[in-house]
Short mmCIF file of C-alpha atoms and ligand atoms in Angstrom, two decimals:
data_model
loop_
_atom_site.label_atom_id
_atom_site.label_comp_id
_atom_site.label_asym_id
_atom_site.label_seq_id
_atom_site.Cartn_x
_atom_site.Cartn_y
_atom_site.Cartn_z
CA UNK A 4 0.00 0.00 0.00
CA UNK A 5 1.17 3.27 -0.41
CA UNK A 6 2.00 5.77 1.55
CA UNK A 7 -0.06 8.97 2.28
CA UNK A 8 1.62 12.62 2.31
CA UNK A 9 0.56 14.82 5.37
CA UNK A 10 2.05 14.44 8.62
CA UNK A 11 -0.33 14.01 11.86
CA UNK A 12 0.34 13.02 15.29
CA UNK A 13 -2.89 12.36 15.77
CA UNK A 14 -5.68 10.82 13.07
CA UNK A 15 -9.39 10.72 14.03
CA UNK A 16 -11.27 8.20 12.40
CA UNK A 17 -14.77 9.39 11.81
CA UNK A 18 -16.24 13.04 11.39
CA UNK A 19 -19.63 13.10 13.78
CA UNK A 20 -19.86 15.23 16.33
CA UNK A 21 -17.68 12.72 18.38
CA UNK A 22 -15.08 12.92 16.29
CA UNK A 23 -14.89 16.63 15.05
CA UNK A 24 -14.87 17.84 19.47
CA UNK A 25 -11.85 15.16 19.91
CA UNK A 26 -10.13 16.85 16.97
CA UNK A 27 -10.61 20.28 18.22
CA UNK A 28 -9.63 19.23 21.49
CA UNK A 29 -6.74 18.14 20.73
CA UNK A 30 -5.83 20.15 18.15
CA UNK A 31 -6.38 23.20 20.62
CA UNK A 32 -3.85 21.88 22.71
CA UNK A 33 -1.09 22.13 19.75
CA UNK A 34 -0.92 18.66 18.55
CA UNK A 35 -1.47 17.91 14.60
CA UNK A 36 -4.42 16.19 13.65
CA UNK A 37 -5.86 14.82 10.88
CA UNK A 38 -9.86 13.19 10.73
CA UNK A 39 -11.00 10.75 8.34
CA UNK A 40 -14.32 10.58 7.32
CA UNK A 41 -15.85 8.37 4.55
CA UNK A 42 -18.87 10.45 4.17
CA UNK A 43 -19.17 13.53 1.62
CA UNK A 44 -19.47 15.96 4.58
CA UNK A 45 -19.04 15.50 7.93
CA UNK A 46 -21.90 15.01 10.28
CA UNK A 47 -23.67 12.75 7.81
CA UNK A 48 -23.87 9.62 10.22
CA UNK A 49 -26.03 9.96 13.44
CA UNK A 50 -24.96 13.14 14.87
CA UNK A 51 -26.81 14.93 11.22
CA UNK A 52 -30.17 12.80 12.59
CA UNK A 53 -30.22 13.82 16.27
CA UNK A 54 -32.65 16.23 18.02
CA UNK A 55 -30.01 17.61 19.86
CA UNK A 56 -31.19 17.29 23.23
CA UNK A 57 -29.34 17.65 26.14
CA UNK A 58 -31.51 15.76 28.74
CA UNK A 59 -29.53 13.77 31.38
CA UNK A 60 -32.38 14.33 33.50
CA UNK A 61 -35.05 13.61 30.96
CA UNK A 62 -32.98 10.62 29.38
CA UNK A 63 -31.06 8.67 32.40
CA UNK A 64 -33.30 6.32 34.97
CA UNK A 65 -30.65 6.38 37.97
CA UNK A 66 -27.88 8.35 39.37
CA UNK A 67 -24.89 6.50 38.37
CA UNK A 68 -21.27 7.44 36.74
CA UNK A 69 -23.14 7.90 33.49
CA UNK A 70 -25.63 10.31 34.61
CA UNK A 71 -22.77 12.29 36.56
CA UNK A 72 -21.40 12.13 33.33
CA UNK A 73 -23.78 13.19 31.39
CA UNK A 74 -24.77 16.29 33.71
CA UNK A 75 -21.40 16.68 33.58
CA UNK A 76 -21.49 17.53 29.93
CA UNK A 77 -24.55 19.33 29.99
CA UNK A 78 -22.76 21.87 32.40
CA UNK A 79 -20.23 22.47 30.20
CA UNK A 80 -22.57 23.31 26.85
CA UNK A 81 -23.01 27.36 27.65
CA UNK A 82 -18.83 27.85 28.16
CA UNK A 83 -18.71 25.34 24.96
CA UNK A 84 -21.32 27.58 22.73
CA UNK A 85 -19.47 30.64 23.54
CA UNK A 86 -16.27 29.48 23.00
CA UNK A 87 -17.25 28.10 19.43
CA UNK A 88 -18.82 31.30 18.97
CA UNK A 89 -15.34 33.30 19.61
CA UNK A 90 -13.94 31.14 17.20
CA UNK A 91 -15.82 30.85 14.30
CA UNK A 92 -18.49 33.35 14.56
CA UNK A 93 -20.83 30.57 14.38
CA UNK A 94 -24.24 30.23 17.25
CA UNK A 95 -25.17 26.91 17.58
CA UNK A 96 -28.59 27.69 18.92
CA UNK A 97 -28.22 26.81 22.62
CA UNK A 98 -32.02 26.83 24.05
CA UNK A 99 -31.86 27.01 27.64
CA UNK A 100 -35.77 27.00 28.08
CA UNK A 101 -35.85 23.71 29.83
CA UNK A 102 -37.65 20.48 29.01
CA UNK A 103 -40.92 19.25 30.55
CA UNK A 104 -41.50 15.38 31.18
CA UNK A 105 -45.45 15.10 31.11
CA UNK A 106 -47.53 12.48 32.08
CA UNK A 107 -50.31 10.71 30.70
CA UNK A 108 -50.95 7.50 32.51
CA UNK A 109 -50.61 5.61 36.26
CA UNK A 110 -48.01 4.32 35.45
CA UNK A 111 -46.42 7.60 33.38
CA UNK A 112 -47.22 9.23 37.22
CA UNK A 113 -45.30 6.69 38.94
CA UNK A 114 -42.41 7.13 37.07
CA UNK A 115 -42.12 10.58 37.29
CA UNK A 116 -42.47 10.58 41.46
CA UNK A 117 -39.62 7.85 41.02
CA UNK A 118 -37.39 10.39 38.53
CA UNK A 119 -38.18 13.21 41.44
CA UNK A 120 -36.79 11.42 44.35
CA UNK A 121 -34.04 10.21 43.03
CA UNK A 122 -33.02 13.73 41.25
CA UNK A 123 -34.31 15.85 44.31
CA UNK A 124 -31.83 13.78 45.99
CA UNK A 125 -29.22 14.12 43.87
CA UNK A 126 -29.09 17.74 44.23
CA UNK A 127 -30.75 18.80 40.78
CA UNK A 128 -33.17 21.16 40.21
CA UNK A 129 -36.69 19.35 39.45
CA UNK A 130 -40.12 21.45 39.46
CA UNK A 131 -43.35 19.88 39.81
CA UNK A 132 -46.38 21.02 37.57
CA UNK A 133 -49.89 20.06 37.82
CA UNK A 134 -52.04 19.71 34.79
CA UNK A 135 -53.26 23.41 34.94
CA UNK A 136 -49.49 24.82 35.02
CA UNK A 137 -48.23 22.46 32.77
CA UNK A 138 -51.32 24.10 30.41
CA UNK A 139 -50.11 27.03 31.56
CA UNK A 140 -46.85 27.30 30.36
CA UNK A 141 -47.11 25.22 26.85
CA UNK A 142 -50.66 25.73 26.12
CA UNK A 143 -49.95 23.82 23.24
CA UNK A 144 -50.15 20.20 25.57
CA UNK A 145 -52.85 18.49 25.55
CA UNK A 146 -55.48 18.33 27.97
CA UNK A 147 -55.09 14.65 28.97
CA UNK A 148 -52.14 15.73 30.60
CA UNK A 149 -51.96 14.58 34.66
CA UNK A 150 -49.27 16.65 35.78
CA UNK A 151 -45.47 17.09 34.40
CA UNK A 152 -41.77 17.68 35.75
CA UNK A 153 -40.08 20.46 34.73
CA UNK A 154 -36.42 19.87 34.35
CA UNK A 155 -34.92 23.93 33.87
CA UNK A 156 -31.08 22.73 33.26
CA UNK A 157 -31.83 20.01 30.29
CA UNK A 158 -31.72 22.49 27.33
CA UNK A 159 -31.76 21.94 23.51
CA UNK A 160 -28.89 22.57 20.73
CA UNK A 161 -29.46 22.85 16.75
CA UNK A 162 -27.26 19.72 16.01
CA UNK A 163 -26.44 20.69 12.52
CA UNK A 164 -25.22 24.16 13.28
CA UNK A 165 -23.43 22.39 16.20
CA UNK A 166 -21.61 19.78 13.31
CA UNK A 167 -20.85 23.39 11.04
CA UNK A 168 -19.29 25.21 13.96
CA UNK A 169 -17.06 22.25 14.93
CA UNK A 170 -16.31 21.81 11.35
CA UNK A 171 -15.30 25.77 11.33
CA UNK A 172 -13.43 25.13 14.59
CA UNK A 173 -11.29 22.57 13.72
CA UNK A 174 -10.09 23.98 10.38
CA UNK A 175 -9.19 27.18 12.28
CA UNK A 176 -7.16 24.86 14.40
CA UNK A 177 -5.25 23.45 11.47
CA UNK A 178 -6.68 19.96 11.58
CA UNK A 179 -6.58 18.28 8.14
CA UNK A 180 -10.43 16.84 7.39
CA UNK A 181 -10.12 14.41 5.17
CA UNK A 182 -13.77 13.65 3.34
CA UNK A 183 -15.13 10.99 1.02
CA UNK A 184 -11.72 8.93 2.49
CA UNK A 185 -12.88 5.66 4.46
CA UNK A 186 -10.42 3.64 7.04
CA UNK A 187 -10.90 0.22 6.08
CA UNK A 188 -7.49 -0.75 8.45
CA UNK A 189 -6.05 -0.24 11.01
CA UNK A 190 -2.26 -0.72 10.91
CA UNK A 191 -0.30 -2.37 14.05
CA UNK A 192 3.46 -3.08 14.61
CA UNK A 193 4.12 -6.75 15.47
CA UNK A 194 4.80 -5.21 19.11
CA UNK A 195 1.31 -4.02 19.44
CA UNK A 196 1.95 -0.32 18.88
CA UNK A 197 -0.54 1.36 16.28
CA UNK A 198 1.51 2.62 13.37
CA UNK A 199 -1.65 4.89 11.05
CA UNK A 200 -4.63 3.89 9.27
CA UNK A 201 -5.29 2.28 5.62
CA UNK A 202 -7.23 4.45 3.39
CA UNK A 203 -8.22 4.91 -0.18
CA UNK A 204 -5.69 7.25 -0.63
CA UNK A 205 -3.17 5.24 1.05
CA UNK A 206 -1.55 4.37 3.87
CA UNK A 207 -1.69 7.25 6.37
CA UNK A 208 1.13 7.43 9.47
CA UNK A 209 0.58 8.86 13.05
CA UNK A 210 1.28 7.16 16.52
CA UNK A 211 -2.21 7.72 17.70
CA UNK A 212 -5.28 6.76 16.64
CA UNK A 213 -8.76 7.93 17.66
CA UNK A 214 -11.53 5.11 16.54
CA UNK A 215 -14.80 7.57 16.38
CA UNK A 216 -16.52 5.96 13.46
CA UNK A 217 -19.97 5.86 15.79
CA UNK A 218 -22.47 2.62 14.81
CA UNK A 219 -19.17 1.68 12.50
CA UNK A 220 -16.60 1.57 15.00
CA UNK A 221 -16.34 -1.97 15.59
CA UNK A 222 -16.21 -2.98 11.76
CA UNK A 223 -12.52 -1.24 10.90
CA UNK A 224 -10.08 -4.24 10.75
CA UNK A 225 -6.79 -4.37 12.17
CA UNK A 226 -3.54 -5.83 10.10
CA UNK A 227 -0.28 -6.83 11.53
CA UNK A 228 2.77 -4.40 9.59
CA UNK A 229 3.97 -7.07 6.79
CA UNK A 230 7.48 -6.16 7.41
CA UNK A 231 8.16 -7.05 10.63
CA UNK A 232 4.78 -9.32 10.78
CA UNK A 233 3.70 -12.91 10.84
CA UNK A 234 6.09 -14.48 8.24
CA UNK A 235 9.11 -12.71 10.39
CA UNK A 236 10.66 -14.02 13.26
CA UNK A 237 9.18 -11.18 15.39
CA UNK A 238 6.62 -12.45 18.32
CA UNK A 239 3.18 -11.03 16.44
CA UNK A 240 -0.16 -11.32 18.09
CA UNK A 241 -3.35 -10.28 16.57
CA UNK A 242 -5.12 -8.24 18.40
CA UNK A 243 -8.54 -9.20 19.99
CA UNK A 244 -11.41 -7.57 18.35
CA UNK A 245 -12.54 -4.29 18.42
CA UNK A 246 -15.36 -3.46 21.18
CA UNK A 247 -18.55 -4.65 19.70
CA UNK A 248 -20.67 -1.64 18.58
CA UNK A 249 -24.16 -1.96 17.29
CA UNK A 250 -26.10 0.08 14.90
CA UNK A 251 -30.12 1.39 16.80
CA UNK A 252 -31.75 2.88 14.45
CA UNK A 253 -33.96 6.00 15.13
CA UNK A 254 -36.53 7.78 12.63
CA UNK A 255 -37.31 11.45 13.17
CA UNK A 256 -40.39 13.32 11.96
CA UNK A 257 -40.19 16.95 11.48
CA UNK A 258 -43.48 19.28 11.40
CA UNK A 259 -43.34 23.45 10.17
CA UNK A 260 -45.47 26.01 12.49
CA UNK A 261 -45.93 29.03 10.72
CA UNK A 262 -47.15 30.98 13.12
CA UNK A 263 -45.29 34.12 14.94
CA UNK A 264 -46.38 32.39 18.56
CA UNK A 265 -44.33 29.46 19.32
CA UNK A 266 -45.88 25.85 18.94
CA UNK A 267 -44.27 24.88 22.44
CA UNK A 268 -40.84 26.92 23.89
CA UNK A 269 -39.77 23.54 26.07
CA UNK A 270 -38.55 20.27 24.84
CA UNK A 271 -41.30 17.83 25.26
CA UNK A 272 -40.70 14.16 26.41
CA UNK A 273 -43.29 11.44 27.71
CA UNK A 274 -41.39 7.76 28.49
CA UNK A 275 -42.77 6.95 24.53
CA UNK A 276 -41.45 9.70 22.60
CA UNK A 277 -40.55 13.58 22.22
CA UNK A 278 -40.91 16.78 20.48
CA UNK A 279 -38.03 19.25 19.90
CA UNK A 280 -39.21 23.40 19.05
CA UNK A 281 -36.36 24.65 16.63
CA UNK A 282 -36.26 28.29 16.63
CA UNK A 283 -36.87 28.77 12.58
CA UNK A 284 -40.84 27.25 13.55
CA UNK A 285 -39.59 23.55 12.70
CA UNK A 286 -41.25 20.73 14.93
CA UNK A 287 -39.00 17.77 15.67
CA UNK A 288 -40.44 14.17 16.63
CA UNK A 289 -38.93 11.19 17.95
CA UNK A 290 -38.25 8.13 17.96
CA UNK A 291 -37.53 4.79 17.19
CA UNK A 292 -35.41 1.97 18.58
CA UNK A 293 -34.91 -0.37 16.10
CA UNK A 294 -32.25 -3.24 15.89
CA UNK A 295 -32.30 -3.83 12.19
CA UNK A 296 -28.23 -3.56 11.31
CA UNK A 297 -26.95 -0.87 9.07
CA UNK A 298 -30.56 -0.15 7.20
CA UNK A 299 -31.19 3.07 7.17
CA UNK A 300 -34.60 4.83 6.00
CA UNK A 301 -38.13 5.79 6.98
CA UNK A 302 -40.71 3.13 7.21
CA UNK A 303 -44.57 3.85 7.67
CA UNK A 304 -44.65 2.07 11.12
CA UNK A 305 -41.52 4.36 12.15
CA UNK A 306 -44.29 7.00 11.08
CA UNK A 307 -47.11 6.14 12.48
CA UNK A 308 -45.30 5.43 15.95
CA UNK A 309 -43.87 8.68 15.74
CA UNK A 310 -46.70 11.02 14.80
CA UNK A 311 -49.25 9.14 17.51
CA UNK A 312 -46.87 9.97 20.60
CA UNK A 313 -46.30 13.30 19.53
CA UNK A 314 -50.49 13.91 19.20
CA UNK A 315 -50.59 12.29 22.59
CA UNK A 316 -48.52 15.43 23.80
CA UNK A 317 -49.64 17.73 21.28
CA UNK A 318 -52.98 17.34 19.50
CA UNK A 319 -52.97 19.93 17.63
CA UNK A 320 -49.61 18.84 15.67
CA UNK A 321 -52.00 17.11 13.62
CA UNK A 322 -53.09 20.67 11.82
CA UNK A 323 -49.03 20.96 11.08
CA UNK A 324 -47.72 20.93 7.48
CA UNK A 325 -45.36 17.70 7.25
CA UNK A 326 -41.98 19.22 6.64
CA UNK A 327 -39.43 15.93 6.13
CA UNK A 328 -38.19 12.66 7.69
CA UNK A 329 -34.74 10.61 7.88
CA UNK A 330 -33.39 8.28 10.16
CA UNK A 331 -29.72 7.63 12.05
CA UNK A 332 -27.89 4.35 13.73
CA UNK A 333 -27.10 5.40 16.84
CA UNK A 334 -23.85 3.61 18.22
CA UNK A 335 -24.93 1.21 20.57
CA UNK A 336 -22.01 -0.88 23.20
CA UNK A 337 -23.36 -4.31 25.15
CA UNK A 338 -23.65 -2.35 28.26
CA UNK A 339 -25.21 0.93 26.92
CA UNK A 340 -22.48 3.17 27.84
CA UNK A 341 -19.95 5.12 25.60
CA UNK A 342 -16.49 3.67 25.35
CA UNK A 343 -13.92 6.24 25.88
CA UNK A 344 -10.29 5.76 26.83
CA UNK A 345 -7.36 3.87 25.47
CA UNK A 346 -7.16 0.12 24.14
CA UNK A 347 -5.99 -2.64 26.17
CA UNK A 348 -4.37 -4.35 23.17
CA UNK A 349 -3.26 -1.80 21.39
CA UNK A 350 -0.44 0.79 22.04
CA UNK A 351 -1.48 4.17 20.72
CA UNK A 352 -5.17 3.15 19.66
CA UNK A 353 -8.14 5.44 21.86
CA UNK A 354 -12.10 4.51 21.64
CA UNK A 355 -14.70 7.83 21.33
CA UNK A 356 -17.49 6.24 20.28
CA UNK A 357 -20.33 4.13 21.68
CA UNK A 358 -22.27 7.07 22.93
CA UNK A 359 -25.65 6.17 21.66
CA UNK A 360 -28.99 7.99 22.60
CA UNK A 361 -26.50 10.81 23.94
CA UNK A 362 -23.63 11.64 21.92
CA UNK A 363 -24.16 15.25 21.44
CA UNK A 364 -24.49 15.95 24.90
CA UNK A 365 -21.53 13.95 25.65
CA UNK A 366 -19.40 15.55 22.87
CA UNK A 367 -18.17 18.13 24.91
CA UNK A 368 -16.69 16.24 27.76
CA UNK A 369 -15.75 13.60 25.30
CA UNK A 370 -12.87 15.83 23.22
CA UNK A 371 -11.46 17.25 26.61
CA UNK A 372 -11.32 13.72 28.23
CA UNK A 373 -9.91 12.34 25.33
CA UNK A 374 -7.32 14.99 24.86
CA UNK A 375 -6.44 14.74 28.63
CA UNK A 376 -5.53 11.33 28.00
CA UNK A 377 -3.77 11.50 24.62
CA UNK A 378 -2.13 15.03 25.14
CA UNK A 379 -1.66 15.18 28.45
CA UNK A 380 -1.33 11.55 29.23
CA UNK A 381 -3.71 11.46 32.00
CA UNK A 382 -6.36 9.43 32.70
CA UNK A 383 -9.35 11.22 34.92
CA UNK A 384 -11.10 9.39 37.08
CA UNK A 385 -14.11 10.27 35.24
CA UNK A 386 -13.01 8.05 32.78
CA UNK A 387 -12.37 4.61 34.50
CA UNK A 388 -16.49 3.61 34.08
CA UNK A 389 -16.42 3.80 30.57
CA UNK A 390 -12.75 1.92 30.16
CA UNK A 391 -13.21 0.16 26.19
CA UNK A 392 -11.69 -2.81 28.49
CA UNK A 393 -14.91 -2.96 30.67
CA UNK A 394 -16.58 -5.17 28.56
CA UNK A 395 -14.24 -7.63 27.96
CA UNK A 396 -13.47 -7.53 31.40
CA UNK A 397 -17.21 -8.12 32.59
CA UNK A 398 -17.39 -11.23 29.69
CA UNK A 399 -14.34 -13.05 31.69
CA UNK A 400 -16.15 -12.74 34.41
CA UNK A 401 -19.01 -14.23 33.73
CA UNK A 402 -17.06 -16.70 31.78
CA UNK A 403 -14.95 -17.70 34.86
CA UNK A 404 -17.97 -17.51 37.41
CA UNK A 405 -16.81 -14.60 38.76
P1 LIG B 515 -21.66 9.57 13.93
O1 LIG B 515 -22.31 10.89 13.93
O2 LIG B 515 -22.44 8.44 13.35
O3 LIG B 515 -20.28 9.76 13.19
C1 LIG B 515 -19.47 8.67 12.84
C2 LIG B 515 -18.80 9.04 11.53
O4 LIG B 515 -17.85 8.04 11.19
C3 LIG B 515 -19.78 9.13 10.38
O5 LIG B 515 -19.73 10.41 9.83
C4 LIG B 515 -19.31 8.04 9.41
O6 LIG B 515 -19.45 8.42 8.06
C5 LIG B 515 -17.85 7.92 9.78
N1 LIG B 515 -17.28 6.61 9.45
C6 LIG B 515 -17.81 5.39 9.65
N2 LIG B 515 -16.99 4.44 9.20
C7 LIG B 515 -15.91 5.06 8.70
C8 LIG B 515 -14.71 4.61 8.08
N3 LIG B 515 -14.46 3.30 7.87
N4 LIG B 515 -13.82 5.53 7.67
C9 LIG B 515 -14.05 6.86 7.86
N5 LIG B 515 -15.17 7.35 8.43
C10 LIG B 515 -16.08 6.45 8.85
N6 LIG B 515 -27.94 12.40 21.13
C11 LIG B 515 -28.11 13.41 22.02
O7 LIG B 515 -27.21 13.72 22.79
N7 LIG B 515 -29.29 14.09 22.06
C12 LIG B 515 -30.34 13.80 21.24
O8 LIG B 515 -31.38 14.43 21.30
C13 LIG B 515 -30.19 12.74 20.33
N8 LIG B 515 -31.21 12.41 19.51
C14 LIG B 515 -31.04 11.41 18.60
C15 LIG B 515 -32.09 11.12 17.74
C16 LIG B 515 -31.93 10.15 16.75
C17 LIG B 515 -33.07 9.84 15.82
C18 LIG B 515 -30.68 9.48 16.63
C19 LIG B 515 -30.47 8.47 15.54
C20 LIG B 515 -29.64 9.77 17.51
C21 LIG B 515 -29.82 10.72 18.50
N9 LIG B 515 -28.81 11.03 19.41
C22 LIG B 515 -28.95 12.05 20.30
C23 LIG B 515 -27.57 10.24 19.45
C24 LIG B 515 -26.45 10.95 18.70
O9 LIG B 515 -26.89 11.28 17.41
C25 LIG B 515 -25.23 10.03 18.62
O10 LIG B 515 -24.88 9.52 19.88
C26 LIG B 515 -24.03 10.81 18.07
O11 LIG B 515 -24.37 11.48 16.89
C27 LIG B 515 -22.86 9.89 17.83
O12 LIG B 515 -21.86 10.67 17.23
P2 LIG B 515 -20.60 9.97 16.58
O13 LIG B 515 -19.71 11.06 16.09
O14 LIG B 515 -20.04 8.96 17.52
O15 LIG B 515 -21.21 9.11 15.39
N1 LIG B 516 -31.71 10.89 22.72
C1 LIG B 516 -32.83 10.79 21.86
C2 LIG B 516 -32.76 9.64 20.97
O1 LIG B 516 -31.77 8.95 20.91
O2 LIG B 516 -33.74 9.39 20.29
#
């Protein structure tokens, strides 16, 4: 294979969200980066599908590591907006209006007393609204509502404008993005030290290598250096496989409001689905979880799922003009938890990816843990729950009885 021009110290594999805040992070912090991205532009996997919440407390069912995380995150989003702002002149539409969590059912009632204990007692702000209030505020809800939870810290960011900023960023930081150019290897030295990445246009050199490539992470091979590899005399071991990372599909519906008064000002989210206000008078609506491998596309049960939980919280969406439709494979680990950190069997190889329902929100956090550990050579603490060793770890286990 030959070899690629363009000196990095870093590569990023994959341009999502995930992948573009790694590459400014560490870029930022003076090292040379280059990201790979098979797509036309970047953003085109899920991050171009999500609705951009930022909902720990909407989203997570118990206060563990990944909900610190994920708060976390979310606390870092207004110093994050501004500072892509300063650099690129770009807003990425931070709505800090809150999100309301309604319910419709018993059982919709029960599990919002359970969400307010256990986030009362984690310290986080949680307001209680009956049905008249909740009316109140988004007159828009429907009247079936029982009562709702106002969450005023889980806020809302235009996802595309967030991709274009970090786009803008990283350019201004030097980073090479390389697009339409897909990693289909990923080279390793007979000693187990990463040596670059295979591409279309060659091979491509750098010591470190970030594996954000989202539902597709787990599917870039690796192969042994030929040199110095299995037909040498050099010990060679192949390296176990990648993390497993599985494509969830999730369909979005989006509805246009014309009018000057807004639809609904707060996100919107019952346990069966959600509706997003953009500020241009777009209606987002979501979603699906669907385990049907790398399909992508709308179907008309997606649809119909869709557009009936979003009536249940809004009737009137039904008067709405349809606007447009697409879908996303969110990148799914065994355990549900994003894999962040460096590889066990690899020298010089780094996991960003798994983050799936949340990977916006945790995009943030992601590029400055990731740089802490590459740049700085640090681990945080933070870190250690979502080790890419866990699973493996946890599948020993079990294996041994453990
Ligand atoms: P991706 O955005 O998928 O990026 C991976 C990139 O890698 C892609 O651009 C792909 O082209 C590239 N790639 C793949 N293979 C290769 C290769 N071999 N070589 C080079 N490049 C490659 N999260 C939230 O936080 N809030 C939400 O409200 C939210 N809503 C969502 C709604 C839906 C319908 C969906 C589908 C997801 C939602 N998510 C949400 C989840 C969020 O979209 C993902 O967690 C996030 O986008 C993952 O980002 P990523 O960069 O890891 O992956
Ligand atoms: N976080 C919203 C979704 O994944 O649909």
């Amino acid at each position: 294979m030959k070899e690629s021009q363009g000196g990095a110290d870093v590569i990023v594999i994959g341009g999502g969200v995930v992948g573009l805040a790694v590459a400014r992070e560490i870029a930022r912090r003076g090292r040379r980066v280059t990201i790979i991205e098979r797509g036309q532009h970047p953003g085109e996997g899920a991050s171009h599908a999500a609705a951009g919440m930022l909902a720990p407390q909407s989203e997570a069912d118990t206060d563990d590591s990944f909900f610190q995380f994920q708060v976390a995150s979310r606390d870092l989003y207004p110093k994050f907006a501004e500072e892509l702002r300063a650099e690129t002149g770009r807003d990425i539409q931070l709505d800090r209006t809150g999100t309301l969590y309604l319910a419709f059912t018993d059982e919709d009632e029960q599990e919002l007393e359970r969400r307010d204990a256990w986030q009362t007692r984690a310290g986080l702000p949680v307001e209680r609204l009956s049905a008249q209030a909740t009316r109140e505020l988004e007159p828009s809800v429907s009247p079936h509502v029982r009562c709702a939870l106002r969450f005023p810290l889980d806020w809302q960011v235009e996802t595309r404008h967030l991709v274009a900023a970090l786009v803008a960023a990283v350019e201004l930081f030097g980073v090479n993005l390389w697009t339409e150019t897909g990693a289909s290897g990923l080279r390793v030295s007979s000693t187990g030290h990463v040596e670059g990445v295979e591409t279309e246009r060659g091979l491509l050199r750098a010591g470190a290598v970030v594996m954000a490539a989202g539902a597709w992470s787990s599917r870039i091979p690796f192969s042994i250096t030929e040199s110095a590899g299995r037909n040498s005399s050099a010990h060679t071991t192949t390296p176990a496989p990648h993390p497993h990372v599985a494509p969830v599909r999730g369909q979005m519906l989006c509805y246009r409001h014309t009018s000057i008064v807004p639809f609904v000002r707060h996100v919107i989210y019952t346990p069966r689905g959600y509706i997003v206000p953009r500020r241009d008078g777009r209606i987002l609506a979501g979603s699906t979880t669907e385990h049907v491998g790398y399909r992508t596309g709308v179907t008309v049960e997606g649809v119909r799922s869709i557009a009936a939980h979003a009536l249940e919280i809004a009737p009137a969406i039904a008067g709405l003009s349809f606007s447009e439709s697409w879908s996303g494979l969110r990148p799914r680990a065994a355990d549900e938890w994003p894999l962040i950190g460096a590889s066990d069997e690899v020298r010089g190889l780094f996991y960003a990816t798994g983050h799936y329902r949340n990977g916006i929100l945790l995009a943030p956090l992601t590029g400055q843990l990731v740089a802490d550990v590459i740049v700085d050579g640090r681990t945080p603490r933070l870190l250690e729950a979502f080790s890419p060793a866990r699973l493996r770890e946890r599948a020993h286990a079990v294996s041994h009885g453990e």
